């Protein structure tokens, strides 16, 4: 494993547990038309042997094929998170119970393989106070490394004051909240229903990018200045638009139509966000990100099992960046952001 130059920590790696998969099968079989049901029905209620890309078996597997692939391709560590949509399509009680079980299971597998796995603590936003309690347990007792949420919950976003206990907890516990995609919420879903653009190709990024822009424009980061958010997929492209967001938001503030912010939107993005490279293996996009956000704020990720491991490794190995920067991308930033112990190797 130590035959490669840099420790490789992949930071957006998905898993599930049987109980959550079973509950998602229930969701798949219930009536409904939300965008996520396309994927949920294909993965969790597929006829035997027709499991889309074997995703379900690869999500359920932690210590078999996953570790073998990591060994074969020289990936030292997966930072694991309960796969999208997490528990966010269940009722509040089911969601709260299941996410506790998933966090327990995650802590157990990390304890068995402390150098191979770290993990993000899930929570059920449907019940913000209980979510905050579980977040505290996840860090204090289970020693997990950060938090994961899959964008909207019942089409509501985290700038809604009812979710503030969650953001207070993340800030107080000093751990990063990864906002991972799910399908565009009801109300913005319709134009995504043709040509399969609803998912990872386009819809996911717009959903999460919109979420991030909402958080910034709501003034949330004046209330929670130390809150740190992680976005995948090269920041979902948000930072490409920062100049325009600054210009338009400032104009809207002058008109008195939106919350007054203490800083420009771009300054919050640079202060309060980090991004990962999951499923976005573009030298140009990475170069732009490094120049815009700085080399401390970009982390490598694969997006296992949804994206193949070999190209993610080959790409980062070949990226035209200095050793100093590659060291940060491959593991230094992940160690700092997710409180992972550095390793001599
Ligand atoms: C897909 C992609 C599915 C990502 C995911 O979770 C996911 C996909 C359900 O391609 O179907 O996490 N992704 O992050 O890009
Ligand atoms: Mn993902």
XYZ file of C-alpha atoms and ligand atoms in Angstrom:
361
model
C 0.000 0.000 0.000
C 2.883 2.372 0.617
C 4.199 2.056 -2.939
C 2.598 5.321 -3.975
C 3.949 8.742 -3.225
C 1.027 10.305 -1.385
C -1.418 8.826 1.063
C -4.722 8.734 -0.815
C -7.824 9.676 1.161
C -11.043 9.619 -0.851
C -13.663 11.838 0.716
C -17.100 11.133 -0.839
C -17.461 7.390 -0.648
C -20.902 5.870 -0.291
C -22.226 2.930 1.730
C -25.526 1.710 3.053
C -26.823 -0.823 5.556
C -29.503 -3.502 5.076
C -32.053 -1.740 7.253
C -31.862 1.499 5.236
C -31.916 -0.398 1.932
C -34.999 -2.274 3.121
C -36.744 0.960 4.106
C -35.856 2.480 0.719
C -37.458 -0.538 -0.947
C -40.603 0.457 0.927
C -40.282 3.994 -0.419
C -39.737 2.598 -3.928
C -42.961 0.579 -3.737
C -45.078 3.385 -2.313
C -46.821 5.738 -4.721
C -44.917 8.905 -5.509
C -43.266 10.816 -8.279
C -40.331 12.726 -6.788
C -37.144 12.759 -8.864
C -35.218 10.567 -6.435
C -37.676 7.734 -6.914
C -36.157 6.996 -10.329
C -32.867 6.035 -8.714
C -34.398 4.542 -5.566
C -36.596 2.232 -7.633
C -33.712 1.183 -9.885
C -31.363 0.382 -7.021
C -33.500 -0.769 -4.094
C -36.412 -2.455 -5.829
C -34.763 -3.945 -8.894
C -35.609 -7.523 -9.879
C -33.012 -9.984 -8.528
C -29.806 -9.737 -10.548
C -30.928 -6.508 -12.209
C -29.532 -4.220 -9.512
C -28.298 -1.188 -11.496
C -24.502 -1.566 -11.892
C -24.500 -3.782 -8.796
C -24.715 -0.546 -6.840
C -26.695 -2.077 -3.993
C -24.302 -4.919 -3.320
C -21.318 -2.577 -3.577
C -22.959 -0.096 -1.197
C -23.682 -2.841 1.325
C -20.157 -4.226 1.078
C -17.535 -2.580 3.235
C -14.864 -5.136 3.976
C -14.913 -7.367 0.880
C -14.749 -6.062 -2.674
C -14.391 -2.449 -1.475
C -11.190 -3.103 0.455
C -9.925 -5.295 -2.367
C -10.435 -2.480 -4.902
C -8.785 -0.024 -2.524
C -5.814 -2.379 -2.087
C -5.481 -3.077 -5.778
C -5.561 0.586 -6.800
C -3.673 2.026 -3.854
C -6.468 3.916 -2.133
C -5.528 4.178 1.528
C -8.782 5.436 2.987
C -12.461 5.951 2.207
C -14.277 8.668 4.139
C -17.633 6.905 4.168
C -21.090 8.425 4.133
C -24.547 6.883 4.072
C -25.563 7.100 0.443
C -28.035 9.600 -0.961
C -30.897 10.190 -0.170
C -29.789 8.991 3.260
C -32.785 8.811 5.582
C -34.343 11.951 4.146
C -37.276 10.221 2.419
C -38.562 8.533 5.598
C -40.890 9.814 8.295
C -39.109 11.537 11.178
C -39.197 8.601 13.624
C -38.056 6.007 11.087
C -35.344 8.353 9.837
C -34.042 9.081 13.333
C -33.927 5.395 14.311
C -32.292 4.272 11.077
C -29.639 6.959 10.979
C -28.548 6.049 14.510
C -28.151 2.458 13.410
C -26.174 3.513 10.321
C -23.879 5.694 12.434
C -23.326 2.821 14.883
C -22.465 0.452 12.038
C -20.143 3.049 10.537
C -18.299 3.505 13.832
C -17.926 -0.281 14.137
C -16.330 -0.719 10.731
C -14.001 2.223 11.339
C -12.966 0.637 14.646
C -12.097 -2.572 12.783
C -10.132 -0.691 10.087
C -9.009 2.600 11.591
C -6.452 3.323 8.877
C -8.762 2.389 5.991
C -12.018 4.096 6.910
C -13.226 7.348 8.362
C -16.867 8.397 8.279
C -19.362 11.215 8.238
C -22.183 11.219 10.759
C -25.667 11.203 9.270
C -28.714 12.753 10.911
C -32.424 13.125 10.234
C -33.205 16.770 9.363
C -36.926 15.946 9.679
C -36.409 16.268 13.425
C -33.820 19.013 13.926
C -33.497 18.777 17.716
C -32.956 15.027 17.643
C -30.605 15.542 14.694
C -28.475 17.869 16.804
C -28.356 15.246 19.575
C -27.260 12.571 17.140
C -24.613 14.886 15.735
C -23.236 15.347 19.214
C -23.227 11.594 19.810
C -21.593 11.045 16.430
C -18.622 13.232 17.279
C -18.290 12.836 21.069
C -19.056 9.101 21.411
C -18.625 7.557 17.965
C -15.658 9.778 17.017
C -16.932 10.268 13.484
C -15.217 12.825 11.279
C -17.866 15.264 10.106
C -21.475 15.374 8.946
C -23.378 14.462 5.810
C -26.724 15.718 4.542
C -28.260 15.049 1.140
C -29.443 18.536 0.189
C -33.143 19.289 0.655
C -35.494 17.492 3.025
C -39.097 17.352 1.849
C -38.128 20.187 -0.509
C -36.980 22.435 2.352
C -33.483 23.907 2.683
C -31.164 24.409 5.617
C -31.517 28.215 5.644
C -35.008 27.633 7.092
C -34.738 28.640 10.782
C -36.292 25.352 11.826
C -33.021 23.676 10.807
C -30.805 26.041 12.775
C -30.251 23.535 15.647
C -28.399 21.398 13.069
C -26.162 24.254 11.985
C -25.586 25.310 15.599
C -24.463 21.759 16.371
C -22.114 21.571 13.389
C -20.534 24.869 14.355
C -20.307 24.071 18.067
C -18.808 20.635 17.415
C -16.377 22.173 14.914
C -16.991 19.611 12.193
C -17.622 20.111 8.480
C -21.059 19.462 6.973
C -20.898 17.797 3.566
C -23.907 18.770 1.452
C -24.222 15.855 -0.920
C -26.659 15.813 -3.843
C -30.064 14.292 -4.242
C -32.569 14.974 -7.009
C -33.969 18.482 -7.543
C -36.768 19.231 -5.087
C -40.464 19.232 -5.925
C -41.158 22.580 -7.557
C -37.913 22.669 -9.510
C -38.175 19.132 -10.822
C -40.197 19.434 -14.007
C -37.563 20.531 -16.567
C -35.255 17.781 -15.330
C -37.596 14.977 -16.283
C -36.487 14.604 -19.905
C -33.266 13.271 -21.400
C -32.076 11.786 -18.075
C -30.610 15.105 -16.956
C -32.149 14.824 -13.482
C -29.264 13.078 -11.768
C -25.500 13.185 -11.477
C -25.164 14.642 -14.978
C -26.906 17.952 -14.216
C -29.806 17.934 -11.760
C -27.758 17.009 -8.687
C -25.357 19.876 -9.186
C -28.077 22.479 -9.699
C -29.927 21.213 -6.638
C -26.884 21.477 -4.371
C -25.558 24.648 -6.007
C -28.926 26.274 -5.380
C -28.796 25.067 -1.790
C -25.358 26.649 -1.295
C -26.396 29.967 -2.871
C -29.504 30.040 -0.665
C -27.388 29.537 2.448
C -25.075 32.380 1.482
C -27.801 34.835 0.460
C -29.902 34.110 3.561
C -27.226 35.632 5.778
C -26.697 32.295 7.511
C -22.932 32.704 7.663
C -23.253 35.950 9.620
C -25.193 33.964 12.222
C -22.853 30.935 11.993
C -19.507 32.404 10.931
C -17.543 29.246 11.759
C -19.868 26.820 9.985
C -17.905 24.899 7.340
C -19.660 23.332 4.337
C -18.180 20.819 1.905
C -19.506 20.495 -1.644
C -18.639 17.636 -3.994
C -18.308 17.511 -7.775
C -15.826 20.381 -7.909
C -18.011 22.658 -5.826
C -21.018 21.940 -8.064
C -19.690 24.798 -10.212
C -20.798 27.505 -7.783
C -17.467 29.316 -7.694
C -17.505 29.768 -11.468
C -20.421 32.179 -10.974
C -19.172 34.109 -7.945
C -18.440 37.344 -9.779
C -21.993 37.495 -11.075
C -23.482 36.414 -7.768
C -21.580 39.218 -6.004
C -22.725 41.815 -8.536
C -26.391 40.822 -8.505
C -26.649 40.204 -4.783
C -25.096 43.574 -3.988
C -27.607 45.247 -6.288
C -30.471 43.376 -4.641
C -29.213 44.376 -1.181
C -29.103 48.013 -2.256
C -32.710 47.698 -3.352
C -33.568 46.391 0.118
C -35.109 43.229 -1.267
C -32.827 40.628 0.308
C -31.026 40.155 3.639
C -28.098 42.475 4.248
C -24.823 40.566 4.349
C -21.678 41.592 6.204
C -19.457 40.360 3.368
C -19.759 39.663 -0.333
C -21.198 36.227 -1.287
C -17.836 35.229 -2.764
C -16.132 35.949 0.558
C -18.410 33.519 2.360
C -17.753 30.879 -0.280
C -14.020 31.293 0.200
C -14.230 31.394 3.998
C -16.926 28.817 4.770
C -16.712 26.225 1.997
C -14.368 23.508 0.862
C -14.924 21.396 -2.248
C -14.041 17.901 -3.447
C -13.237 16.546 -6.887
C -15.750 13.660 -6.825
C -16.721 12.592 -10.329
C -15.250 15.714 -11.941
C -11.857 14.815 -13.276
C -11.027 17.927 -15.275
C -7.595 19.594 -15.129
C -9.036 22.955 -16.153
C -11.820 22.890 -13.581
C -9.311 21.882 -10.905
C -6.896 24.640 -11.931
C -9.696 27.214 -11.788
C -10.742 25.888 -8.374
C -7.218 26.037 -6.972
C -6.774 29.588 -8.243
C -10.171 30.718 -6.976
C -10.380 28.937 -3.626
C -6.761 28.188 -2.789
C -4.975 24.870 -2.480
C -6.126 24.342 1.126
C -9.756 24.084 0.108
C -9.871 21.314 -2.497
C -9.994 17.625 -1.528
C -9.743 14.501 -3.642
C -12.716 12.123 -3.863
C -13.775 9.161 -5.976
C -17.551 8.784 -5.375
C -17.347 5.009 -4.974
C -19.243 2.996 -6.127
C -20.943 5.408 -8.494
C -17.681 6.393 -10.185
C -14.809 4.041 -11.043
C -11.723 4.152 -8.833
C -8.963 3.608 -11.411
C -9.575 6.787 -13.467
C -9.947 8.887 -10.304
C -6.512 7.749 -9.140
C -4.913 7.970 -12.587
C -6.270 11.487 -13.045
C -5.013 12.825 -9.719
C -1.628 11.146 -10.249
C -1.318 12.926 -13.606
C -2.680 16.324 -12.569
C -0.148 19.019 -13.511
C 0.368 20.407 -10.015
C 3.351 20.569 -7.673
C 4.015 17.846 -5.112
C 3.150 20.331 -2.399
C -0.305 20.874 -3.865
C -0.887 17.216 -4.655
C -0.074 16.304 -1.085
C -2.839 18.656 0.047
C -5.329 17.377 -2.522
C -4.669 13.700 -1.867
C -4.660 13.762 1.938
C -3.389 16.866 3.761
C -6.601 18.836 3.382
C -8.753 15.796 4.203
C -6.758 15.199 7.387
C -7.296 18.807 8.473
C -10.933 19.201 7.390
C -12.137 15.808 8.631
C -9.853 15.443 11.658
C -8.105 12.337 10.370
C -4.847 11.452 12.099
C -1.841 11.993 9.822
C 0.190 8.863 9.166
C 3.848 8.088 8.640
C 4.080 5.849 5.643
C -25.063 8.754 -8.479
C -24.060 9.701 -8.353
C -25.749 8.314 -7.357
C -23.754 10.224 -7.123
C -25.422 8.820 -6.106
O -26.078 8.499 -4.978
C -24.374 9.723 -5.990
C -25.408 8.203 -9.774
C -27.316 7.876 -5.064
O -24.645 8.440 -10.739
O -26.427 7.516 -9.884
O -23.909 10.011 -4.778
N -22.806 11.281 -7.059
O -22.475 11.766 -5.985
O -22.413 11.795 -8.142
Mn -21.794 10.906 -4.291
